[in-house]
Short mmCIF file of C-alpha atoms in Angstrom, two decimals:
data_model
loop_
_atom_site.label_atom_id
_atom_site.label_comp_id
_atom_site.label_asym_id
_atom_site.label_seq_id
_atom_site.Cartn_x
_atom_site.Cartn_y
_atom_site.Cartn_z
CA MET A 1 11.88 -41.91 7.06
CA LYS A 2 11.72 -45.25 6.35
CA GLU A 3 14.20 -46.76 3.72
CA GLY A 4 13.57 -46.74 0.03
CA LYS A 5 14.18 -44.93 -3.30
CA VAL A 6 12.19 -41.92 -3.28
CA ILE A 7 10.69 -41.02 -6.47
CA ARG A 8 8.48 -38.10 -4.92
CA ALA A 9 8.35 -36.50 -2.59
CA ARG A 10 6.15 -32.80 -1.32
CA LEU A 11 5.99 -30.74 1.84
CA TYR A 12 3.16 -28.50 2.99
CA ALA A 13 3.24 -26.65 6.04
CA THR A 14 2.21 -23.46 7.30
CA ALA A 15 2.53 -21.69 10.52
CA LEU A 16 1.03 -18.71 13.39
CA GLY A 17 4.41 -16.35 12.77
CA ILE A 18 6.78 -16.79 9.56
CA TYR A 19 8.99 -20.49 8.92
CA ASP A 20 11.89 -21.64 6.69
CA PHE A 21 12.57 -24.95 5.96
CA THR A 22 15.64 -26.79 5.27
CA ILE A 23 16.97 -30.43 5.19
CA ASN A 24 20.04 -31.45 5.45
CA GLY A 25 20.45 -27.84 6.03
CA LYS A 26 19.46 -26.71 2.54
CA GLU A 27 16.32 -24.59 2.23
CA VAL A 28 13.50 -25.73 0.81
CA SER A 29 12.87 -22.55 -0.86
CA ASP A 30 13.79 -19.38 -2.06
CA ARG A 31 10.47 -17.13 -0.79
CA TYR A 32 10.47 -15.21 2.30
CA PHE A 33 7.81 -14.22 4.76
CA ALA A 34 5.25 -17.49 3.98
CA PRO A 35 2.51 -18.92 4.54
CA GLY A 36 1.88 -15.22 4.06
CA PHE A 37 -0.07 -11.97 5.49
CA THR A 38 -3.79 -12.99 5.77
CA SER A 39 -6.85 -12.17 7.94
CA TYR A 40 -5.70 -14.71 9.84
CA ALA A 41 -9.07 -14.83 11.83
CA SER A 42 -10.66 -16.11 8.66
CA LYS A 43 -8.02 -17.54 6.38
CA LEU A 44 -4.37 -19.68 6.52
CA GLN A 45 -2.39 -20.42 2.99
CA TYR A 46 -0.69 -23.20 3.04
CA GLN A 47 2.46 -23.94 0.94
CA THR A 48 3.64 -26.98 -0.92
CA TYR A 49 7.43 -28.19 -1.79
CA ASP A 50 8.63 -30.12 -4.30
CA VAL A 51 11.57 -32.11 -2.08
CA THR A 52 12.09 -35.00 -4.29
CA ASN A 53 15.62 -34.05 -4.95
CA LEU A 54 16.44 -33.50 -1.17
CA LEU A 55 15.04 -36.52 -0.56
CA ALA A 56 17.14 -38.72 -3.03
CA GLY A 57 19.88 -40.81 -2.45
CA GLY A 58 21.11 -42.63 0.65
CA GLY A 59 21.66 -41.47 4.44
CA GLN A 60 20.52 -39.82 7.29
CA LYS A 61 17.93 -37.33 6.64
CA GLU A 62 17.34 -33.71 8.54
CA ILE A 63 14.45 -30.84 8.19
CA THR A 64 14.56 -28.03 10.46
CA ALA A 65 12.60 -25.54 10.50
CA VAL A 66 12.57 -22.05 12.11
CA VAL A 67 9.28 -20.33 12.71
CA ALA A 68 9.48 -17.32 13.95
CA GLY A 69 6.64 -14.58 14.84
CA GLY A 70 6.58 -12.79 11.57
CA TRP A 71 2.68 -10.51 11.29
CA ALA A 72 0.75 -13.65 13.13
CA VAL A 73 2.13 -13.48 17.08
CA GLY A 74 5.30 -10.76 16.48
CA SER A 75 5.66 -7.26 16.64
CA PHE A 76 2.50 -5.16 14.66
CA SER A 77 1.92 -1.58 14.11
CA PHE A 78 3.48 0.93 16.66
CA THR A 79 1.62 -0.04 19.39
CA ARG A 80 3.78 -3.35 19.36
CA LYS A 81 0.25 -4.82 20.35
CA ASN A 82 0.07 -8.48 19.27
CA ARG A 83 -1.06 -11.93 20.15
CA ILE A 84 -4.30 -12.01 18.47
CA SER A 85 -4.07 -15.76 16.82
CA ALA A 86 -1.78 -17.44 19.45
CA ASP A 87 0.08 -16.67 22.14
CA ARG A 88 2.62 -17.94 20.44
CA GLN A 89 3.84 -19.80 16.79
CA ALA A 90 3.14 -22.28 16.08
CA LEU A 91 4.28 -25.04 12.98
CA LEU A 92 2.16 -27.27 10.91
CA ALA A 93 3.95 -29.81 8.12
CA GLU A 94 3.48 -32.70 6.41
CA LEU A 95 5.88 -34.03 4.46
CA ARG A 96 3.99 -36.73 2.05
CA ILE A 97 6.89 -39.39 0.40
CA GLU A 98 6.15 -41.89 -2.16
CA PHE A 99 8.91 -44.84 -2.82
CA GLU A 100 10.18 -46.96 -6.12
CA ASP A 101 8.53 -49.75 -3.75
CA GLY A 102 5.13 -48.14 -4.18
CA THR A 103 4.76 -47.51 -0.67
CA SER A 104 4.52 -44.37 1.11
CA GLN A 105 5.03 -42.22 3.82
CA ILE A 106 3.30 -38.98 5.27
CA ILE A 107 5.38 -37.37 8.58
CA GLY A 108 3.08 -35.03 10.35
CA THR A 109 4.06 -32.23 12.89
CA ASP A 110 3.43 -34.50 15.79
CA ARG A 111 4.95 -35.00 19.41
CA ASP A 112 7.77 -36.91 17.85
CA TRP A 113 9.09 -33.67 16.38
CA SER A 114 11.84 -31.69 19.17
CA VAL A 115 12.08 -28.36 19.51
CA THR A 116 14.84 -25.82 20.49
CA LEU A 117 14.31 -21.76 21.82
CA ASN A 118 18.22 -22.19 21.11
CA GLY A 119 18.92 -21.86 17.41
CA PRO A 120 21.10 -20.01 15.96
CA CYS A 121 17.97 -17.26 15.55
CA ARG A 122 18.28 -16.07 18.77
CA MET A 123 16.12 -13.25 17.68
CA ALA A 124 13.84 -12.07 15.05
CA ASP A 125 10.93 -9.25 14.31
CA LEU A 126 10.05 -7.53 11.23
CA TYR A 127 10.30 -4.32 12.74
CA ASP A 128 13.63 -4.60 14.41
CA GLY A 129 15.44 -7.33 13.19
CA GLU A 130 17.80 -10.42 13.57
CA THR A 131 20.17 -11.41 15.29
CA TYR A 132 22.09 -14.71 14.52
CA ASP A 133 24.57 -16.71 16.57
CA ALA A 134 26.82 -19.23 13.77
CA ARG A 135 28.38 -20.85 16.79
CA ILE A 136 25.48 -22.54 16.85
CA ASP A 137 25.20 -25.62 15.00
CA LEU A 138 21.70 -27.51 15.78
CA SER A 139 22.88 -30.97 14.04
CA GLU A 140 25.40 -31.00 16.70
CA SER A 141 23.09 -30.06 19.82
CA GLN A 142 20.72 -31.67 18.97
CA MET A 143 18.61 -34.04 21.73
CA GLY A 144 20.13 -32.25 24.01
CA PRO A 145 19.20 -30.39 27.26
CA ASP A 146 17.80 -27.89 25.12
CA TRP A 147 15.50 -29.99 23.46
CA HIS A 148 12.45 -31.10 24.43
CA PRO A 149 9.18 -32.37 22.35
CA ALA A 150 6.52 -30.36 20.40
CA ALA A 151 3.42 -29.31 22.09
CA ILE A 152 0.22 -28.93 20.47
CA GLU A 153 -0.93 -25.27 20.17
CA LYS A 154 -4.40 -24.09 20.51
CA PRO A 155 -4.92 -21.11 18.88
CA LYS A 156 -7.33 -18.40 19.37
CA ILE A 157 -8.65 -18.52 16.26
CA HIS A 158 -10.26 -21.05 13.75
CA PRO A 159 -9.21 -20.10 10.19
CA LEU A 160 -9.83 -21.84 7.01
CA LEU A 161 -6.66 -23.52 5.30
CA VAL A 162 -5.87 -22.95 2.22
CA ALA A 163 -3.78 -23.57 -0.63
CA ASP A 164 -1.34 -20.13 -1.40
CA TYR A 165 -3.32 -18.11 -3.57
CA GLY A 166 -0.59 -15.24 -3.18
CA SER A 167 2.05 -13.72 -4.74
CA PRO A 168 5.74 -14.91 -3.12
CA VAL A 169 7.55 -12.44 -1.72
CA ARG A 170 11.44 -13.31 -3.24
CA PRO A 171 14.91 -11.61 -3.45
CA HIS A 172 15.12 -10.04 -7.30
CA GLU A 173 17.74 -7.29 -7.85
CA VAL A 174 21.31 -7.05 -6.13
CA LEU A 175 22.49 -3.79 -5.52
CA LYS A 176 25.97 -3.16 -4.84
CA PRO A 177 27.00 -0.56 -2.90
CA ILE A 178 28.80 2.63 -4.65
CA SER A 179 30.65 3.83 -1.89
CA VAL A 180 31.58 3.33 2.29
CA SER A 181 33.16 5.74 4.52
CA ARG A 182 34.98 5.48 7.60
CA LEU A 183 32.92 7.34 10.25
CA SER A 184 35.02 8.91 13.21
CA SER A 185 33.06 6.22 15.40
CA ASN A 186 34.87 3.03 13.06
CA GLU A 187 31.49 2.46 11.95
CA LEU A 188 31.56 1.35 7.89
CA VAL A 189 28.99 3.34 5.88
CA TYR A 190 27.73 2.09 2.65
CA ASP A 191 25.68 3.54 0.57
CA MET A 192 23.45 1.24 -1.73
CA GLY A 193 23.02 3.74 -4.24
CA GLN A 194 19.11 2.98 -3.95
CA ASN A 195 16.53 3.36 -2.06
CA PHE A 196 14.90 -0.60 -1.55
CA ALA A 197 13.15 -2.76 0.50
CA GLY A 198 15.02 -5.98 1.72
CA VAL A 199 18.10 -7.17 3.74
CA VAL A 200 21.88 -7.44 3.26
CA ARG A 201 24.08 -10.16 2.27
CA LEU A 202 27.30 -10.35 3.81
CA THR A 203 29.87 -12.06 3.47
CA ILE A 204 32.30 -12.31 6.64
CA ASP A 205 36.02 -13.34 6.79
CA GLY A 206 35.28 -13.94 10.64
CA LYS A 207 36.82 -14.44 14.25
CA GLU A 208 35.02 -16.88 16.59
CA GLY A 209 32.57 -15.07 18.55
CA GLN A 210 33.51 -11.72 16.99
CA ILE A 211 30.60 -9.31 17.14
CA ILE A 212 28.81 -7.72 14.12
CA LYS A 213 26.09 -5.12 13.85
CA VAL A 214 24.31 -3.45 10.85
CA ARG A 215 21.92 -0.81 10.70
CA HIS A 216 19.69 0.45 8.05
CA SER A 217 18.44 3.77 7.35
CA GLU A 218 17.07 5.91 4.53
CA ILE A 219 19.18 8.72 4.66
CA LEU A 220 22.39 10.20 6.50
CA ASN A 221 23.22 13.01 9.00
CA PRO A 222 25.04 15.69 7.73
CA ASP A 223 28.36 13.95 9.31
CA GLY A 224 27.61 11.63 7.48
CA SER A 225 25.85 8.77 9.59
CA LEU A 226 22.65 7.01 9.88
CA ASN A 227 19.51 8.77 10.55
CA THR A 228 17.32 6.64 12.50
CA ARG A 229 14.74 9.14 14.16
CA PHE A 230 12.28 8.17 11.66
CA LEU A 231 12.47 4.51 12.08
CA ARG A 232 10.02 5.49 15.59
CA THR A 233 10.69 2.26 17.67
CA ALA A 234 12.03 -0.03 15.08
CA LYS A 235 14.91 -0.81 15.52
CA ALA A 236 15.93 -2.38 11.91
CA THR A 237 18.94 -3.50 13.45
CA LEU A 238 21.13 -7.21 12.65
CA THR A 239 23.39 -8.44 15.54
CA TYR A 240 25.68 -11.16 14.06
CA ILE A 241 27.78 -13.39 16.46
CA CYS A 242 30.19 -15.07 13.64
CA ARG A 243 31.89 -18.56 13.96
CA GLN A 244 35.18 -18.64 12.39
CA GLY A 245 36.60 -18.47 9.21
CA ARG A 246 34.83 -17.21 5.94
CA GLN A 247 30.55 -17.05 6.00
CA VAL A 248 27.80 -15.95 4.72
CA TYR A 249 24.70 -14.35 6.35
CA SER A 250 21.67 -13.10 5.08
CA PRO A 251 18.55 -12.71 7.54
CA ARG A 252 15.18 -14.78 6.58
CA PHE A 253 12.63 -13.12 8.68
CA THR A 254 12.82 -9.85 8.46
CA TYR A 255 13.40 -6.52 6.34
CA MET A 256 13.97 -2.81 6.10
CA GLY A 257 13.94 -0.05 3.84
CA PHE A 258 17.34 1.41 3.51
CA ARG A 259 19.97 3.15 1.19
CA TYR A 260 22.21 3.15 3.83
CA VAL A 261 23.84 0.29 5.73
CA SER A 262 26.50 0.85 9.12
CA VAL A 263 28.83 -2.16 9.93
CA SER A 264 30.65 -2.23 13.01
CA GLY A 265 32.73 -4.45 14.73
CA ILE A 266 34.83 -5.24 11.88
CA SER A 267 37.06 -4.19 9.17
CA ALA A 268 35.99 -3.09 5.26
CA ASP A 269 39.10 -5.38 3.67
CA ARG A 270 37.24 -8.65 6.13
CA ILE A 271 33.58 -7.80 4.45
CA GLN A 272 31.13 -7.85 1.27
CA VAL A 273 28.44 -6.07 1.43
CA GLU A 274 25.27 -6.74 -1.01
CA GLY A 275 21.47 -5.77 -0.75
CA LEU A 276 18.60 -8.39 -2.20
CA ALA A 277 15.61 -6.04 -3.07
CA LEU A 278 12.25 -7.69 -2.23
CA TYR A 279 9.20 -7.48 -2.73
CA SER A 280 6.51 -9.80 -4.17
CA ASP A 281 6.59 -11.44 -7.58
CA MET A 282 4.66 -9.63 -10.08
CA PRO A 283 4.92 -9.52 -13.30
CA VAL A 284 6.54 -6.32 -15.58
CA THR A 285 3.64 -4.91 -17.86
CA GLY A 286 4.46 -1.51 -18.14
CA ASP A 287 6.47 1.60 -18.42
CA PHE A 288 7.91 4.58 -19.01
CA SER A 289 10.54 6.86 -20.30
CA CYS A 290 11.23 9.75 -22.59
CA SER A 291 14.23 12.46 -23.04
CA GLU A 292 14.19 13.84 -20.08
CA PRO A 293 16.29 12.48 -17.28
CA ARG A 294 13.85 14.06 -14.53
CA LEU A 295 10.63 12.32 -15.36
CA ASN A 296 12.73 8.88 -16.10
CA ARG A 297 14.18 8.97 -12.60
CA LEU A 298 10.14 9.92 -11.37
CA GLN A 299 9.63 7.08 -13.64
CA SER A 300 11.99 4.54 -11.34
CA ASN A 301 11.24 6.21 -7.83
CA ILE A 302 7.47 4.90 -8.86
CA VAL A 303 8.89 1.74 -9.53
CA TRP A 304 10.71 1.25 -6.83
CA GLY A 305 8.38 2.79 -4.35
CA ALA A 306 5.94 0.10 -5.55
CA LYS A 307 8.62 -2.55 -5.29
CA SER A 308 8.51 -1.41 -1.52
CA ASN A 309 5.21 -1.61 -0.34
CA LEU A 310 4.07 -4.67 -2.30
CA MET A 311 5.27 -7.16 0.48
CA ASP A 312 2.67 -9.84 0.42
CA ILE A 313 0.26 -6.70 1.00
CA PRO A 314 0.55 -2.93 0.05
CA THR A 315 1.47 -1.49 3.07
CA ASP A 316 2.53 2.10 3.92
CA CYS A 317 5.82 2.45 4.36
CA PRO A 318 9.17 -0.33 4.57
CA GLN A 319 10.74 1.58 7.17
CA ARG A 320 9.39 2.42 10.51
CA ASP A 321 7.40 0.14 12.87
CA GLU A 322 4.07 0.15 11.20
CA ARG A 323 3.97 -1.21 7.22
CA MET A 324 0.61 -1.94 7.45
CA GLY A 325 -2.09 -2.51 4.88
CA TRP A 326 -3.35 0.79 4.84
CA THR A 327 -6.31 0.80 2.28
CA GLY A 328 -5.61 4.69 1.46
CA ASP A 329 -2.23 4.37 -0.04
CA ILE A 330 -3.52 1.22 -2.35
CA ALA A 331 -6.90 2.80 -2.86
CA VAL A 332 -4.92 6.01 -4.87
CA PHE A 333 -2.16 3.92 -5.83
CA ALA A 334 -3.50 1.18 -7.27
CA PRO A 335 -4.15 2.42 -11.12
CA THR A 336 -0.49 2.87 -11.52
CA ALA A 337 0.97 -0.50 -9.88
CA CYS A 338 -1.33 -2.03 -12.51
CA TYR A 339 -0.29 -0.27 -15.11
CA ASN A 340 3.84 -0.94 -14.27
CA PHE A 341 2.97 -4.88 -12.74
CA ASP A 342 0.31 -7.69 -13.06
CA MET A 343 -1.40 -7.71 -10.52
CA SER A 344 -3.80 -9.87 -10.49
CA ARG A 345 -3.14 -12.24 -7.77
CA PHE A 346 -1.68 -10.27 -5.64
CA LEU A 347 -4.52 -8.13 -5.70
CA ASP A 348 -7.49 -10.96 -5.67
CA LYS A 349 -5.03 -12.24 -2.68
CA TRP A 350 -5.80 -8.22 -0.53
CA LEU A 351 -9.69 -7.93 -2.08
CA LYS A 352 -10.22 -11.83 -0.73
CA ASP A 353 -8.92 -10.14 3.11
CA VAL A 354 -11.17 -6.39 1.98
CA ALA A 355 -13.88 -8.72 1.62
CA ASP A 356 -13.74 -10.84 4.81
CA GLU A 357 -12.93 -7.96 7.02
CA GLN A 358 -15.93 -6.00 6.01
CA ALA A 359 -18.15 -5.06 8.93
CA ARG A 360 -21.86 -6.16 8.93
CA THR A 361 -22.72 -2.41 8.78
CA GLY A 362 -20.63 -2.49 5.44
CA GLY A 363 -17.77 -0.45 7.28
CA ILE A 364 -14.39 -1.57 5.74
CA PRO A 365 -10.74 -1.80 8.42
CA ASN A 366 -8.91 1.59 7.22
CA THR A 367 -5.76 -1.16 7.56
CA VAL A 368 -6.37 -4.73 5.62
CA PRO A 369 -5.88 -7.22 7.41
CA ALA A 370 -6.53 -5.48 10.42
CA GLN A 371 -4.89 -7.96 12.67
CA GLY A 372 -6.07 -5.93 15.53
CA PHE A 373 -5.38 -2.64 14.61
CA GLY A 374 -8.52 -0.27 14.65
CA PHE A 375 -8.02 3.23 14.02
CA PRO A 376 -10.38 5.12 14.87
CA ASP A 377 -11.53 3.12 17.55
CA THR A 378 -14.99 2.82 16.10
CA MET A 379 -13.71 1.41 12.47
CA PRO A 380 -15.09 -0.61 11.03
CA THR A 381 -18.52 0.14 12.39
CA MET A 382 -18.39 3.57 10.32
CA ALA A 383 -17.16 4.01 7.52
CA VAL A 384 -14.31 5.88 6.48
CA ASP A 385 -13.91 8.31 3.39
CA TRP A 386 -11.04 7.45 0.92
CA TRP A 387 -9.66 4.45 2.57
CA GLY A 388 -12.40 2.44 2.74
CA ASP A 389 -13.23 3.32 -0.90
CA ALA A 390 -10.17 0.87 -1.59
CA CYS A 391 -13.31 -1.90 -1.89
CA VAL A 392 -14.17 0.19 -5.07
CA LEU A 393 -11.49 1.42 -6.70
CA VAL A 394 -8.74 -1.10 -6.41
CA PRO A 395 -10.42 -3.73 -8.29
CA TRP A 396 -12.28 -0.83 -10.24
CA ALA A 397 -8.31 -0.28 -11.79
CA GLU A 398 -7.54 -4.14 -11.75
CA TYR A 399 -10.33 -4.18 -13.95
CA GLN A 400 -9.30 -1.53 -15.77
CA ALA A 401 -5.87 -3.21 -17.03
CA ARG A 402 -7.02 -6.28 -17.56
CA GLY A 403 -10.74 -6.44 -17.77
CA ASN A 404 -11.12 -9.13 -14.95
CA ILE A 405 -14.39 -8.82 -14.82
CA ASP A 406 -14.95 -12.05 -12.70
CA LEU A 407 -13.18 -9.84 -9.52
CA LEU A 408 -15.67 -6.92 -10.37
CA GLU A 409 -18.64 -9.80 -9.51
CA ARG A 410 -16.86 -11.13 -6.50
CA MET A 411 -16.40 -7.52 -4.97
CA TYR A 412 -19.59 -5.44 -6.06
CA PRO A 413 -21.83 -6.64 -3.14
CA VAL A 414 -19.09 -5.34 -1.06
CA MET A 415 -18.74 -2.50 -2.99
CA GLN A 416 -22.94 -1.71 -2.64
CA ARG A 417 -22.84 -2.32 0.85
CA TYR A 418 -19.67 0.07 1.37
CA VAL A 419 -21.28 2.21 -0.76
CA ARG A 420 -25.37 2.06 1.00
CA ALA A 421 -22.68 2.99 4.72
CA CYS A 422 -21.27 5.68 2.91
CA ARG A 423 -24.55 6.90 1.75
CA PHE A 424 -26.12 6.07 5.48
CA TRP A 425 -23.70 7.85 6.99
CA ALA A 426 -23.91 10.53 5.29
CA GLY A 427 -27.55 11.18 5.39
CA LEU A 428 -27.73 11.02 9.38
CA TRP A 429 -28.09 14.78 9.99
CA GLY A 430 -29.24 17.27 7.56
CA ILE A 431 -32.21 17.84 5.33
CA GLY A 432 -32.96 18.79 2.25
CA LYS A 433 -29.43 19.25 -0.05
CA ARG A 434 -27.53 18.80 3.11
CA ARG A 435 -28.85 15.33 2.92
CA TYR A 436 -25.86 14.54 1.14
CA ILE A 437 -23.22 15.99 2.81
CA TRP A 438 -21.55 14.00 4.84
CA HIS A 439 -20.81 14.99 7.92
CA THR A 440 -20.59 13.01 10.87
CA PRO A 441 -17.78 13.52 13.71
CA ALA A 442 -14.69 14.44 11.97
CA VAL A 443 -13.35 11.91 14.65
CA VAL A 444 -13.84 9.06 12.68
CA HIS A 445 -12.61 10.42 9.59
CA PHE A 446 -8.97 11.44 7.97
CA GLY A 447 -10.63 14.72 6.40
CA ASP A 448 -7.87 17.00 4.77
CA TRP A 449 -4.76 14.25 6.10
CA VAL A 450 -1.68 16.16 6.08
CA ALA A 451 -2.54 19.16 5.37
CA PRO A 452 0.38 21.88 4.37
CA ASP A 453 -0.79 24.52 6.01
CA LEU A 454 -2.74 22.84 9.44
CA PRO A 455 -0.27 21.43 12.01
CA LYS A 456 -2.70 19.24 13.83
CA MET A 457 -4.93 16.38 12.40
CA SER A 458 -7.78 17.13 14.29
CA GLN A 459 -7.68 20.37 11.86
CA TRP A 460 -7.25 17.93 9.19
CA GLN A 461 -10.22 15.90 10.00
CA ALA A 462 -12.13 19.23 10.70
CA ARG A 463 -12.70 18.99 6.94
CA SER A 464 -14.18 15.62 6.22
CA PRO A 465 -17.21 17.33 5.70
CA TRP A 466 -15.78 18.53 2.49
CA THR A 467 -13.15 14.71 2.02
CA ALA A 468 -16.14 12.61 2.51
CA THR A 469 -18.83 14.05 0.06
CA ALA A 470 -16.18 14.36 -3.06
CA SER A 471 -16.02 10.75 -1.29
CA LEU A 472 -18.54 9.34 -1.97
CA ASN A 473 -19.52 11.33 -5.66
CA ASN A 474 -16.72 9.47 -6.07
CA THR A 475 -17.51 5.87 -5.05
CA SER A 476 -21.40 6.12 -6.09
CA ARG A 477 -20.08 7.08 -10.18
CA THR A 478 -17.84 4.44 -10.00
CA LEU A 479 -19.90 1.49 -9.13
CA ALA A 480 -22.55 3.11 -11.65
CA LYS A 481 -19.48 2.15 -13.86
CA VAL A 482 -18.58 -1.02 -12.30
CA ALA A 483 -22.97 -2.04 -12.52
CA ARG A 484 -23.06 -1.24 -16.01
CA GLU A 485 -20.22 -3.45 -16.80
CA LEU A 486 -21.81 -6.27 -15.08
CA GLY A 487 -24.72 -5.64 -17.54
CA LYS A 488 -27.07 -4.50 -14.16
CA ASP A 489 -27.98 -1.17 -15.84
CA ARG A 490 -30.99 0.06 -13.18
CA GLU A 491 -28.55 -0.68 -10.76
CA ALA A 492 -26.12 1.67 -12.56
CA GLN A 493 -28.93 4.67 -12.60
CA GLU A 494 -29.49 4.21 -9.07
CA TYR A 495 -25.69 5.12 -8.50
CA ASP A 496 -25.36 7.39 -11.08
CA LEU A 497 -28.51 9.68 -9.37
CA LEU A 498 -27.04 9.24 -6.12
CA ALA A 499 -23.65 10.68 -7.46
CA ASP A 500 -25.47 13.60 -8.98
CA LYS A 501 -27.39 14.61 -6.15
CA VAL A 502 -24.06 14.51 -4.40
CA ALA A 503 -22.44 16.65 -7.02
CA ASP A 504 -25.12 19.38 -6.93
CA ALA A 505 -24.97 19.26 -2.81
CA TYR A 506 -21.51 19.90 -2.33
CA ILE A 507 -21.69 22.81 -5.15
CA SER A 508 -24.85 24.59 -3.43
CA VAL A 509 -23.25 23.96 0.30
CA PHE A 510 -20.06 24.61 -0.27
CA THR A 511 -19.71 27.17 -2.86
CA ASP A 512 -21.31 30.64 -4.02
CA GLY A 513 -22.45 29.40 -6.90
CA ARG A 514 -19.99 30.40 -9.26
CA GLY A 515 -17.24 28.39 -8.58
CA HIS A 516 -15.81 30.17 -5.34
CA LEU A 517 -15.38 27.99 -2.45
CA LYS A 518 -17.54 29.70 1.01
CA LYS A 519 -14.33 28.15 2.33
CA GLU A 520 -11.45 27.66 0.65
CA PHE A 521 -8.57 24.99 1.01
CA GLN A 522 -6.79 23.63 -2.10
CA THR A 523 -8.24 19.83 -1.29
CA ALA A 524 -12.15 20.87 -1.21
CA TYR A 525 -11.10 22.53 -4.82
CA VAL A 526 -8.68 19.60 -6.58
CA LEU A 527 -11.15 16.80 -5.73
CA PRO A 528 -14.21 18.28 -7.48
CA LEU A 529 -12.53 19.26 -9.92
CA TYR A 530 -10.66 15.69 -10.77
#
């Protein structure tokens, strides 16, 4: 960087992976997990930061970036199979500086940058946690034998580089433990008083080389220890190696879903534990309260459940080895989310990914962004009821909440292709009214998912003719409403007619005509009643 008084400085950055920048040891931003999770093959966001104040004044300036795997090249889904974006994480950045004398300078990432794999962050994974060695000081080790010139990474994908259009993940509530207990193993177990998604912040009076382990869980075993069985393969563990003296540590490249924290390797009088709730920025727009405490607690649980799963994308869970954008979850929850929060920016971003990942046949992946995950294997070639329905139900929920007609117009072709695909698969077999009963092979559906009266997945899926047919009625009827709002009355009539025919087929084929199902189970009653 040239000498001179800086009057304006902007840092532009993106990565395959997730990145964090510091200038002379000070964080450039409080946001987590930039550049965010998008359908990387289509779009990659970049962020812009005003770093004028961090570059003001004289003296040497040290810019440091740490890049972890994140969603792009880290563990993804319970299979842990990922590498469709690149073979390793990669950074792209540009620092633009304007000086008082009217000159400017651009510093971009190239071979002049030095890279090391031996920084203090030794391991970082969204599911497994983080290992951090506070004894390592990058400024002291710079240009040593562990450093080498940066190399050019050639990704396997070629996304459009676009300015950040999502809702950044930031720390919000700070939670204090409501109790701490000591197990016979000398583990300290802290109860944060609330299930949430986020990270801990530790204030430590440590000794050089002291190793502290922190584990997380949502529930406890009867003996008071952490129940981590439901994490599956996710380790959700922090390992921190202390330097001498007082120090503060909070991970930057992982998050957990938890209420309870176990700490080992240090006594309670030498550590303070706090929780930082992480979720996307979303203005609160709605609330509910009444005189019944249990209903108020229910509303609180709904809000916290939303916060825990609105982590740049709408996830299915914040704790185990999954945390994916399952479309069925947000399809159901969107009206509630849009009541409690202004979801416009958040959902606008995610629905762009839905549109980008729609197959030419009209099907929608069961998880968006899919990032190579395909379940069932036929996806997204075939449409899957209720999960794919998100492309219709989510924008409609947002429109009902905020009247965003532009979103409906943008998503209308996606909805049309999807409903056309559903109608195709439903009519592929059968004659007469059975042409409107959606009964493609059960393996490509979820059916009566996790039905409490049946033990096996194949049995849940076998109920797909009922669930899928009800889905076709619902998406057709909703699309008719969308078409009418867009002034497409003729198309609205066509979708209403389709919905009527599907409803008639459901009643004619599945019931005795007098309100009783020929094969009775709860969901088959609930869906048509709704």
